Coordinates of C-alpha atoms in Angstrom, one line a residue:
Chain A
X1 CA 5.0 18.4 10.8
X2 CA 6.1 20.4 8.0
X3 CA 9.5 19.8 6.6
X4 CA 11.7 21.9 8.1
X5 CA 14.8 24.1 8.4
X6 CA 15.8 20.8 11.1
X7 CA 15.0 18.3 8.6
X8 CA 16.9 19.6 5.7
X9 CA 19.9 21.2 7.8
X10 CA 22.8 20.2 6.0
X11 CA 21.7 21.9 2.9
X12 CA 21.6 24.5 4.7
X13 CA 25.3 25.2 4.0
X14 CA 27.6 25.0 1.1
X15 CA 30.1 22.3 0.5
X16 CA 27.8 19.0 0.1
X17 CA 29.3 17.1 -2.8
X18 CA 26.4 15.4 -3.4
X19 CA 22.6 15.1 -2.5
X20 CA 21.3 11.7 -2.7
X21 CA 18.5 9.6 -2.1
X22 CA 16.3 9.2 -5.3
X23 CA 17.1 6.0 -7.3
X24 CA 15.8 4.7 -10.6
X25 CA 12.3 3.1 -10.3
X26 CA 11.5 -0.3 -11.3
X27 CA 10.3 -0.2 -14.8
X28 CA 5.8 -0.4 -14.2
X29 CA 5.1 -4.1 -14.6
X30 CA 1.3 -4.2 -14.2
X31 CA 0.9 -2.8 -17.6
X32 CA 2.2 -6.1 -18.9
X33 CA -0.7 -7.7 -16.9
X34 CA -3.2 -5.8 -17.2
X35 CA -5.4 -4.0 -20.0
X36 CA -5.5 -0.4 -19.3
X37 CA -9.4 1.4 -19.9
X38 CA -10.7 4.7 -19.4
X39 CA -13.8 5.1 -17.1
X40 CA -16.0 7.7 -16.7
X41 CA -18.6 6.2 -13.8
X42 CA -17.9 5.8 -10.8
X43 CA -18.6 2.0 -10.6
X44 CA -17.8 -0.1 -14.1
X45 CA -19.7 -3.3 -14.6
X46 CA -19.2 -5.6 -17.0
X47 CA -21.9 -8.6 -17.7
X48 CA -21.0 -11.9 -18.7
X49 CA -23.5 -13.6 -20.9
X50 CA -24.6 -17.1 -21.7
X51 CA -24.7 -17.9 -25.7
X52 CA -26.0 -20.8 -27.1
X53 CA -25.0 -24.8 -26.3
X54 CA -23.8 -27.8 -28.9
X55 CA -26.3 -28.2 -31.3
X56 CA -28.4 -30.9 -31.3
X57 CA -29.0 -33.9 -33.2
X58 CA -32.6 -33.7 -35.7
X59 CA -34.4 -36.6 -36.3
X60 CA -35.7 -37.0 -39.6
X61 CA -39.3 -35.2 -39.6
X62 CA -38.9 -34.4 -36.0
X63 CA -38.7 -31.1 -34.7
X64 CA -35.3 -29.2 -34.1
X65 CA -34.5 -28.3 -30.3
X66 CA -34.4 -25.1 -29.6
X67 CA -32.1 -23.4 -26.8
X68 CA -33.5 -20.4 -25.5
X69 CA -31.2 -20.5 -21.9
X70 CA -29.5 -17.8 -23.4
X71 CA -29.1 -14.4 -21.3
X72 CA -27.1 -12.9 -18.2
X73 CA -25.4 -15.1 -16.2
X74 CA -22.9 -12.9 -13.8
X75 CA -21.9 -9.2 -13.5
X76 CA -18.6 -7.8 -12.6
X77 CA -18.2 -5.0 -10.6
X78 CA -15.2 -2.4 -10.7
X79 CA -15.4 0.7 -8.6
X80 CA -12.4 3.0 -8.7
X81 CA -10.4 3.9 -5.4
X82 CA -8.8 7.3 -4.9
X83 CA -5.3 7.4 -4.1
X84 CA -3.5 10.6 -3.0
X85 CA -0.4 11.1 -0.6
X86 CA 0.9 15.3 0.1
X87 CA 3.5 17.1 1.7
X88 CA 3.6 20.5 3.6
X89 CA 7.3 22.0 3.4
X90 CA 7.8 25.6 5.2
X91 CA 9.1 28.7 3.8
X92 CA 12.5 28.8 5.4
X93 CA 13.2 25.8 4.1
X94 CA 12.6 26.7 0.9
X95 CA 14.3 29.7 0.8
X96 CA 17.4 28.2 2.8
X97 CA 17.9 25.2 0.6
X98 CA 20.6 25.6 -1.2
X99 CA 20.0 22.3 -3.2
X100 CA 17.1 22.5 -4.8
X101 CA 18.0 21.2 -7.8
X102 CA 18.7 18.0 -5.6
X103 CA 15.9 18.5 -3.4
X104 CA 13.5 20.0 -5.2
X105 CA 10.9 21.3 -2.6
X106 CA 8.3 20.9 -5.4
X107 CA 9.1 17.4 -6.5
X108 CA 9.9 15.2 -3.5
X109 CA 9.0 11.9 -5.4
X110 CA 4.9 11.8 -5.3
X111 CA 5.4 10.3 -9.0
X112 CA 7.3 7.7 -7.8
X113 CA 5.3 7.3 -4.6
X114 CA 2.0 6.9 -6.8
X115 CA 3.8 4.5 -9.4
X116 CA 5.0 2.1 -7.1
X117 CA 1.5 2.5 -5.2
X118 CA -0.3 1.4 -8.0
X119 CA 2.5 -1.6 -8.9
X120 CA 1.2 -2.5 -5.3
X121 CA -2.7 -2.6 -6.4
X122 CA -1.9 -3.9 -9.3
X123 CA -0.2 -7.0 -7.4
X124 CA -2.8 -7.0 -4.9
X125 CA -5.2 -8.7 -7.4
X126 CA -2.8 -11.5 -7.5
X127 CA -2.2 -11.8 -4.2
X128 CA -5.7 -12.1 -3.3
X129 CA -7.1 -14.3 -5.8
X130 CA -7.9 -17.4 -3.7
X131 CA -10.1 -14.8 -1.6
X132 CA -13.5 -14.2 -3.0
X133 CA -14.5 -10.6 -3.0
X134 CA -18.1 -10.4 -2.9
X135 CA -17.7 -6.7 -4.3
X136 CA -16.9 -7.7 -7.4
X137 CA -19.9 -10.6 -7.3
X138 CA -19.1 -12.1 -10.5
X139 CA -19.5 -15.6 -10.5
X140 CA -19.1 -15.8 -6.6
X141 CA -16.5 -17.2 -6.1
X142 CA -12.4 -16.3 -5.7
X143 CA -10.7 -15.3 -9.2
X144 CA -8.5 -18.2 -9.0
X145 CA -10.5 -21.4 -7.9
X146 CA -11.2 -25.3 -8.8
X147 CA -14.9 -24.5 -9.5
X148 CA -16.0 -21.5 -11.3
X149 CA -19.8 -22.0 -11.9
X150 CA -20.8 -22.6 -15.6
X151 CA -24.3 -23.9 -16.8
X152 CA -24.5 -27.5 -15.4
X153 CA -20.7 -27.6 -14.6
X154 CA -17.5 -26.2 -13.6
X155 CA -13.9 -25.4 -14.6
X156 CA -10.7 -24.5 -13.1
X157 CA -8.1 -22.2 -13.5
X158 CA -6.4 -23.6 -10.8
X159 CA -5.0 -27.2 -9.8
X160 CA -7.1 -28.9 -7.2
X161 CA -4.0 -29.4 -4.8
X162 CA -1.3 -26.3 -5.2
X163 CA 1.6 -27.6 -7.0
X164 CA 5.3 -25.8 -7.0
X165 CA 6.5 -24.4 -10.3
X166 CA 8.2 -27.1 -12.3
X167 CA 8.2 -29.0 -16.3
X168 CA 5.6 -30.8 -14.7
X169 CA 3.1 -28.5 -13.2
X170 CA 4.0 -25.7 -16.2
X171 CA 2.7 -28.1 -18.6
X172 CA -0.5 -29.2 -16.6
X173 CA -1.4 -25.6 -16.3
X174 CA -0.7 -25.0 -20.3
X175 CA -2.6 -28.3 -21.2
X176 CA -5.7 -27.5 -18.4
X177 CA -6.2 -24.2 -19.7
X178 CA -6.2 -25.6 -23.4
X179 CA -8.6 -28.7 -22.3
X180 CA -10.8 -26.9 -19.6
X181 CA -12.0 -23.4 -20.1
X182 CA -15.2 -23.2 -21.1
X183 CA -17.4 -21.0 -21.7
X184 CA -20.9 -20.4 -19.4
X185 CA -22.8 -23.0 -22.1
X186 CA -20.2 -25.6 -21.8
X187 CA -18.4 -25.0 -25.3
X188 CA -14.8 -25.1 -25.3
X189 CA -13.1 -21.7 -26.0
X190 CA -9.9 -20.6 -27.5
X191 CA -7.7 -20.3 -24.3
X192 CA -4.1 -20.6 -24.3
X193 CA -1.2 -19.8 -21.6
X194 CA 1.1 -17.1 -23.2
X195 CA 3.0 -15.7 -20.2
X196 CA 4.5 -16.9 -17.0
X197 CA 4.1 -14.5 -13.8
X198 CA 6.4 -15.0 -10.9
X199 CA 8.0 -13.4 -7.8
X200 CA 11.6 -13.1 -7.8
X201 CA 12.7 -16.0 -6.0
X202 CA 11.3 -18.2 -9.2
X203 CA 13.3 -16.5 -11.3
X204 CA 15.5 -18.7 -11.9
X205 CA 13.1 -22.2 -12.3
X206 CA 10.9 -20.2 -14.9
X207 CA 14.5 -19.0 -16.6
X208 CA 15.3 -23.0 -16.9
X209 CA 12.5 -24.0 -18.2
X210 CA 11.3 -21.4 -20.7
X211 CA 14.8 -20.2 -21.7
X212 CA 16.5 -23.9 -22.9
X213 CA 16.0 -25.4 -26.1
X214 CA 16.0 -29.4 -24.9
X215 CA 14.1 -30.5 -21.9
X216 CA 15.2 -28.8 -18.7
X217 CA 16.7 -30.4 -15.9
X218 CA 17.8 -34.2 -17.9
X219 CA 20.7 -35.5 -19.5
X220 CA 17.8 -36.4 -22.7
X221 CA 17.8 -34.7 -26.0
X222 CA 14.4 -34.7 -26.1
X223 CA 12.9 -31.4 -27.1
X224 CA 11.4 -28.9 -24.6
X225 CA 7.7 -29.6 -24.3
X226 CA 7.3 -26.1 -22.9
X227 CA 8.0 -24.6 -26.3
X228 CA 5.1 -26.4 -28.3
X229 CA 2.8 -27.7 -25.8
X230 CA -0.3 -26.0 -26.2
X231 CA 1.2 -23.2 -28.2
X232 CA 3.7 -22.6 -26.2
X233 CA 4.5 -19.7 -24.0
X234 CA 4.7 -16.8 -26.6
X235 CA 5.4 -13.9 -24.0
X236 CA 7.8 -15.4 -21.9
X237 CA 7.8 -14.5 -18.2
X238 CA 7.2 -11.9 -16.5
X239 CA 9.0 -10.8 -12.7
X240 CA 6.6 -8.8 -10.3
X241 CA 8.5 -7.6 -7.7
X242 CA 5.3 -6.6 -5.6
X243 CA 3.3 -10.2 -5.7
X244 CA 3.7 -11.0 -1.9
X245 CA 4.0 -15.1 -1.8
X246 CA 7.5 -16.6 -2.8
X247 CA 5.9 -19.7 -3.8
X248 CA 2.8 -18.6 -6.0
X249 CA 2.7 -18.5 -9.9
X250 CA 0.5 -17.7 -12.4
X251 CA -0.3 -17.7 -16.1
X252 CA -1.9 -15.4 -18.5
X253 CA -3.9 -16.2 -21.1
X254 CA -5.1 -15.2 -24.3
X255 CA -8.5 -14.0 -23.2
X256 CA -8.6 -10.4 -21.7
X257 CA -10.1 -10.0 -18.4
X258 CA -7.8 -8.2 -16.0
X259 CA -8.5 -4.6 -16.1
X260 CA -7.0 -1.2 -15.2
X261 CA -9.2 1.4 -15.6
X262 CA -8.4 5.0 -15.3
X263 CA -11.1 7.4 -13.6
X264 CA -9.1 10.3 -13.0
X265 CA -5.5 10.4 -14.2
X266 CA -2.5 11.6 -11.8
X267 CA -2.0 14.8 -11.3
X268 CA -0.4 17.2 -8.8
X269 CA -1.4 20.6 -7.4
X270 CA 0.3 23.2 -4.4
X271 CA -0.8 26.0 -2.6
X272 CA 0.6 28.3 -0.5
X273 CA -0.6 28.1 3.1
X274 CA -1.4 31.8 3.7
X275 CA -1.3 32.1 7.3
X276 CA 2.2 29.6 7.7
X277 CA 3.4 30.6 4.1
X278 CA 3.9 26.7 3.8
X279 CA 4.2 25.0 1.0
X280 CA 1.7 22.4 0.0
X281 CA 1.9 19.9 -2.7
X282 CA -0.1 16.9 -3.3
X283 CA -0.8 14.5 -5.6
X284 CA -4.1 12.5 -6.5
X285 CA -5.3 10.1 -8.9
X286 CA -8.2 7.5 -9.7
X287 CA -8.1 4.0 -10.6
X288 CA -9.1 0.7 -10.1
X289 CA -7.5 -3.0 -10.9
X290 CA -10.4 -5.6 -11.3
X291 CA -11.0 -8.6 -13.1
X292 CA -14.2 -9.4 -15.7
X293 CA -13.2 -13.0 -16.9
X294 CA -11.0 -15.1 -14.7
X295 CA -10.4 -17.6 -18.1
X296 CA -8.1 -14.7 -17.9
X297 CA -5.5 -16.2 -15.0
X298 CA -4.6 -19.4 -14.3
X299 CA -3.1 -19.7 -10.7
X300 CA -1.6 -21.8 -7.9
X301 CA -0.9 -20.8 -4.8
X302 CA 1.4 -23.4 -2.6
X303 CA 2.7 -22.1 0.5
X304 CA 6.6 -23.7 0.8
Chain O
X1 CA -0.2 -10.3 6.0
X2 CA 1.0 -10.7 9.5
X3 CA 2.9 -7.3 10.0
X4 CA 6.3 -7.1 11.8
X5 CA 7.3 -4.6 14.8
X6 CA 9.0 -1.6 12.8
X7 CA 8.4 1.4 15.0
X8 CA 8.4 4.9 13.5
X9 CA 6.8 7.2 16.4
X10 CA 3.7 9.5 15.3
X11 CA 3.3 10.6 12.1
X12 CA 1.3 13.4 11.5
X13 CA -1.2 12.4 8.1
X14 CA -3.6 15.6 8.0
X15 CA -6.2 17.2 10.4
X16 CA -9.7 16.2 11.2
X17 CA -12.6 16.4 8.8
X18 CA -13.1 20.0 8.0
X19 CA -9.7 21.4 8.7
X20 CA -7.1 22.2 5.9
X21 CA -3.9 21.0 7.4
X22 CA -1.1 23.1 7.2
X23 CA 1.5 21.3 9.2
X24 CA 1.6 24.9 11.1
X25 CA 4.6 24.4 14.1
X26 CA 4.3 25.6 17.5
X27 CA 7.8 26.8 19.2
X28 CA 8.7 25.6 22.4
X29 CA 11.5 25.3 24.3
X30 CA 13.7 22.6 25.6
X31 CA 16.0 23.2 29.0
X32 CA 19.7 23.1 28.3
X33 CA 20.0 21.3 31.0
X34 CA 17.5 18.3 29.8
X35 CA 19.7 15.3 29.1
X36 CA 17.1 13.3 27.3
X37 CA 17.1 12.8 24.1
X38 CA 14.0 13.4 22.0
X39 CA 12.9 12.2 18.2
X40 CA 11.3 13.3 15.4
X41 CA 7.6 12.2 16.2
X42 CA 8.1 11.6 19.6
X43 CA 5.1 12.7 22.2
X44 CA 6.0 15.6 23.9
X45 CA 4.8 16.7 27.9
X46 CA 4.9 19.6 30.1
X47 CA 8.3 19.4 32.8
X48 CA 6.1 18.8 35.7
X49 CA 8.6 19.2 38.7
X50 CA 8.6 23.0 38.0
X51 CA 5.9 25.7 36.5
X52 CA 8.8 26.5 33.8
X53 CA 7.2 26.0 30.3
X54 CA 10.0 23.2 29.3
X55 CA 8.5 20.2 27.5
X56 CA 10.4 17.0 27.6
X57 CA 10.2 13.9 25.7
X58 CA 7.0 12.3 26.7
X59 CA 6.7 9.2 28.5
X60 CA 3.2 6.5 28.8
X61 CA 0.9 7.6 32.3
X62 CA -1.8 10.5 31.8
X63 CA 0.0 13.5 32.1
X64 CA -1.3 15.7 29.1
X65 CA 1.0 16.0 26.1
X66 CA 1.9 18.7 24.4
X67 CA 2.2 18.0 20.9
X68 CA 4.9 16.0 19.2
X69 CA 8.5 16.7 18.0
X70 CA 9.3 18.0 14.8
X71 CA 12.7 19.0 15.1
X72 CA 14.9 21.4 16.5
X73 CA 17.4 24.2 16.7
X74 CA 20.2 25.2 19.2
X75 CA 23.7 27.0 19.7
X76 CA 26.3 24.0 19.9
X77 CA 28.4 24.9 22.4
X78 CA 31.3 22.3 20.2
X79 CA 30.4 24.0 17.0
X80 CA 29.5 27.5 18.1
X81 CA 27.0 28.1 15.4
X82 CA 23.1 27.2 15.4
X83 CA 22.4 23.9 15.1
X84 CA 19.4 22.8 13.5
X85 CA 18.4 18.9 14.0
X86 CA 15.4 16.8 13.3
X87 CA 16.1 15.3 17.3
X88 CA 17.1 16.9 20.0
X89 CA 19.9 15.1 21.3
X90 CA 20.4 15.8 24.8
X91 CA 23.4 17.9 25.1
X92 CA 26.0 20.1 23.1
X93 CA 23.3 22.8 23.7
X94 CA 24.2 26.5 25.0
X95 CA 20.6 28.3 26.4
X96 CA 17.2 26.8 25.5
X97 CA 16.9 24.7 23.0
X98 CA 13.9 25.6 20.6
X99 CA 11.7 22.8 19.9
X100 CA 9.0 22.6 16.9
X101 CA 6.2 20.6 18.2
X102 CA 2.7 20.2 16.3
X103 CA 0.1 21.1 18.7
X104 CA -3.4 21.4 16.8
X105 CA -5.8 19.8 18.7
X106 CA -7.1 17.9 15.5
X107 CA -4.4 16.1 14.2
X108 CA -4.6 12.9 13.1
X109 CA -1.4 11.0 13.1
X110 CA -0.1 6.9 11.9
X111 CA 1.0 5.1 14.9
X112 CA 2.3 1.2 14.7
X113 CA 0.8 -0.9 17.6
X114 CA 3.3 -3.4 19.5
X115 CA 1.7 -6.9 20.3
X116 CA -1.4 -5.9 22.6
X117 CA -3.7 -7.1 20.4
X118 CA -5.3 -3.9 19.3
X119 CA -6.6 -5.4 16.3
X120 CA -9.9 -5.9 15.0
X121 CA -12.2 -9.2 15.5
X122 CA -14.2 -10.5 12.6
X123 CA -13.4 -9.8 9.1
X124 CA -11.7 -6.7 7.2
X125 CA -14.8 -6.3 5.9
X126 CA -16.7 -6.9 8.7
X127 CA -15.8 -5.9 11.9
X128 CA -16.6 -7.8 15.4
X129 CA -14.9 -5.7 17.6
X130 CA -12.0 -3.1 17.2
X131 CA -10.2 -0.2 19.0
X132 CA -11.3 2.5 17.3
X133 CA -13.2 5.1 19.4
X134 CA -10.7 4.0 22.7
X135 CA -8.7 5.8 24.3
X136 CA -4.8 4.6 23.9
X137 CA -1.2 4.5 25.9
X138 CA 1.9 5.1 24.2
X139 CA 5.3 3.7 24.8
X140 CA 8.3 6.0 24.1
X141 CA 10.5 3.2 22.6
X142 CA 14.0 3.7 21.6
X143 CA 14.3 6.2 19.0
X144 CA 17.2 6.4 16.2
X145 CA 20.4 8.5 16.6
X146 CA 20.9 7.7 13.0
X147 CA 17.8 8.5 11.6
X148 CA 16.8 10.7 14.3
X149 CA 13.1 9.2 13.9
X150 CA 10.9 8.1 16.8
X151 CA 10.4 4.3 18.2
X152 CA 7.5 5.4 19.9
X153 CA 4.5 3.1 19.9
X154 CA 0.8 2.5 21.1
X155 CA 0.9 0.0 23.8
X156 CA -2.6 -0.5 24.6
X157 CA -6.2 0.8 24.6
X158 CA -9.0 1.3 27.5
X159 CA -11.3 3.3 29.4
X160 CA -9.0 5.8 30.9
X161 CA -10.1 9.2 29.8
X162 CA -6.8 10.9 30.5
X163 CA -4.9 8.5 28.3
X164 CA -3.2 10.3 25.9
X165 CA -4.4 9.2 22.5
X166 CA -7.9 8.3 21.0
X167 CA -7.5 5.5 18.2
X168 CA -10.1 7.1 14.8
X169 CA -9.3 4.6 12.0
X170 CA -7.0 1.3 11.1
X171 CA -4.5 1.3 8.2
X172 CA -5.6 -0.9 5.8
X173 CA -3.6 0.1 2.6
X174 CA -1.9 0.1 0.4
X175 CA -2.8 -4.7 0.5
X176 CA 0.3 -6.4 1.4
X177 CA 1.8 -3.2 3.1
X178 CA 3.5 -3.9 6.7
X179 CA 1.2 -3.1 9.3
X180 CA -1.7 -2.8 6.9
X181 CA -3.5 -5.8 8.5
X182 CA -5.5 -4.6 10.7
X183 CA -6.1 -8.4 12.5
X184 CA -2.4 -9.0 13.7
X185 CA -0.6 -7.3 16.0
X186 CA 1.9 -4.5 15.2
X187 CA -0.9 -2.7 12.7
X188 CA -0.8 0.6 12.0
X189 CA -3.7 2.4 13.6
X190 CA -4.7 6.8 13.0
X191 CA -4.8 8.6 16.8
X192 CA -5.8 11.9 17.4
X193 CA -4.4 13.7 20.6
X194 CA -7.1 12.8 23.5
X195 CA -5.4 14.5 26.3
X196 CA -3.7 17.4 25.1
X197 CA -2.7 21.2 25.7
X198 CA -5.0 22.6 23.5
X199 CA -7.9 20.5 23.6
X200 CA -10.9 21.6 25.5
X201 CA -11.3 20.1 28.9
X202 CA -8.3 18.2 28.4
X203 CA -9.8 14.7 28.4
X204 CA -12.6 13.4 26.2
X205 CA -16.2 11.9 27.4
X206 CA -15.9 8.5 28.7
X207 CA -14.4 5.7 26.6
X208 CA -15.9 2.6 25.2
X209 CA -14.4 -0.6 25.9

């Protein structure tokens, strides 16, 4: 149903001190996780390749090896969702409303709506990493797991049992990223943790251990590991208000490869219904949140 | 994400495929005398006792419904003006109280499940077995004074062809969203009316199981 005179009734009349309702939105956080892109297909791939191996030792006289198992190895797929939300307001209560500065019957909050939508997407890659999504294939398996395929091996960005957030576990992530990504022909790559992403209720551990200049949580003066180790964690944390487990936490590193792409940028129309003279407004827009590299994240999931 | 009980009544979302929704309201009227309170996206049926036109708040059997609430107007006999409301409360009125109801035939509304299991089987992606394309029962709930907004519910699916509601699609976003998973209970599910006022031959063909 359309909003009506009913729904709006007290504005109806004069004398309302105030109008309320909207409140300041939460600043966009999944542009601090996330590249952003423009697309203009409806399905993005990306491919990642295999390059050459170690080189090998030469015998004197003998002949030099040769490693031609260079080529495609997996393709990531991104296809872009359309999201779009409306509302149908009548002409009375447009006409009545004596607040339409406060209650704008052309801006109801579809910004908003569509921001915090997409804070939810955004999220949504986080919160489903342990769950492989054979849309994007890739390199079949989940975005966060203890074996993502390489030529002849594996490696992990995440801990073989799930571990809580603590000194500890912070620096086996840093120092497991730093030791174990590789790329597809085995050779180490330049990978480093530079930011800590959390749901509110870690807050305060991450605050502890990132924010204090000797080792957290001791009566030592020894020097906060979390600093240096591995380069440290130059960005900090970061609080998403929309990642769904209490208890999960994750790392971004240095290497690019989550990925907002924008098909169709938001934007907002209305119309006049001609036979009900109501109002119609909506808003649409075109995007995706995918992933091409998961050396990208480094995750773990415990559930308490 | 197992999704929690949180019942908001019918929301209308758009019209069926093909149709340009314009939230068009139908007005009907309300006895003076009717002491039941009804909410904003409440069911609404025909008063049956009499051949009067009244609608009243619907409740779960297969009587036909007639479109669901949208609010209200009526003289207050305590503040002797009209009174405009987005639920009719059940009193205070003087004379008929005029009801806005959305009636067209194809409208699709959101509609929480309670804990009969009228999920889907399988995977998200891949569906064993579901509810959509069954015909469904409502329960009328508690609805809010405060808010004034529905507590009305589905409260199961079958065969019955003169069930009120046909389930058409499962909510599925946006992730993480209450009653976006569509393999717990208390999911979000889209109806269309099955056995309504304006709908050709009242009921549909015969339902799946």
């Amino acid at each position: 149903m359309a909003v009506n005179l009913s729904a709006i009734r007290d504005l109806l009349l004069p004398g309302l001190r105030g109008v309320e309702g909207k409140y300041a939105q939460i600043p966009t956080q999944w542009d601090k996780v996330f590249e952003t892109t423009n697309s203009n297909m409806a399905l993005e791939r990306t491919a990642e390749m295999r390059f050459l191996g170690l080189a090998q030792l030469k015998t004197e006289g003998g002949a030099v090896q040769f490693d031609n198992n260079a080529g495609e190895r997996f393709i990531y797929n991104q296809e872009h969702i359309e999201i779009g939300l409306g509302y149908a307001i009548t002409r009375k209560a447009i006409d009545d409303n004596l607040y339409k500065t406060q209650f704008a019957p052309t801006n109801l909050g579809l910004v908003e709506s569509f921001a915090q939508t997409k804070e939810i997407y955004g999220a949504n890659l986080l919160n489903t990493a342990t769950t492989y999504n054979s849309a994007i294939s890739g390199d079949g398996v989940a975005l966060c797991s203890t074996a993502h395929p390489i030529d002849g091996a594996t490696f992990a960005n995440r801990p073989s049992t799930d571990v809580d957030l603590n000194e500890a576990t912070l620096l086996n992530a840093m120092i497991s990223i730093r030791q174990n990504f590789k790329d597809v022909a085995g050779l180490k790559v330049f990978a480093r943790g530079r930011k800590l992403v959390i749901p509110p209720t870690l807050e305060p551990i991450a605050s502890r251990l990132t924010k204090t200049e000797l080792r957290p949580g001791t009566a030592d003066n020894d020097v906060n590991a979390i600093h240096t180790t591995s380069g440290g964690l130059p960005e900090g944390y970061l609080v998403m208000d929309f990642l769904t487990s209490n208890y999960a936490w994750f790392l971004l590193t240095n290497i690019k490869g989550l990925v907002h792409m924008k098909r169709v940028p938001y934007e907002m129309d209305m119309q006049v219904d001609f036979t009900t003279d109501n109002l119609l407004v909506k808003g649409y827009e075109r995007y995706s949140f995918g992933y091409y590299n998961p050396r990208a994240l480094w995750g773990s999931f415990p559930t308490s | 994400m197992a999704n929690t009980a949180a019942y908001f009544g019918f929301q209308p979302v758009g019209l069926s495929t093909g149709a340009a929704p314009n939230f068009s309201l139908t007005q009907r009227r309300i006895a003076s005398g009717n002491s039941t309170a009804i909410y904003r996206g409440d069911p609404v049926m025909p008063v049956v006792s009499s051949a009067n036109g009244y609608i009243t708040q619907g409740a779960a059997g297969t009587t036909r419904v007639d479109g669901m609430f949208g609010g209200c107007e009526y003289l207050s006999v305590s503040q002797k003006r009209i009174v405009r409301s987005i639920y009719g409360p059940g009193s205070d009125a003087s004379g008929d109280v005029l009801a806005y109801v959305i009636d067209a035939p194809g409208s699709r509304f959101k509609v929480q499940a309670n804990g009969s299991s009228m999920v889907v089987t399988g995977s998200t992606t891949a569906w064993t077995s579901g509810p959509v394309g069954q015909y469904a029962q409502f329960a009328i709930g508690t609805g809010s004074t405060s808010t004034g907004i529905s507590g009305a519910y589905l409260s199961g699916v079958g065969t019955t062809v003169t069930y009120p509601f046909i389930v058409l699609d499962m909510v599925q976003d946006p992730p993480g969203q209450n009653g976006t998973d569509p393999t717990t209970n208390y999911n979000f599910l889209i109806v269309g009316f099955n056995n309504e006022i304006l709908r050709s031959n009242g009921a549909g063909p015969t339902g799946i199981s």
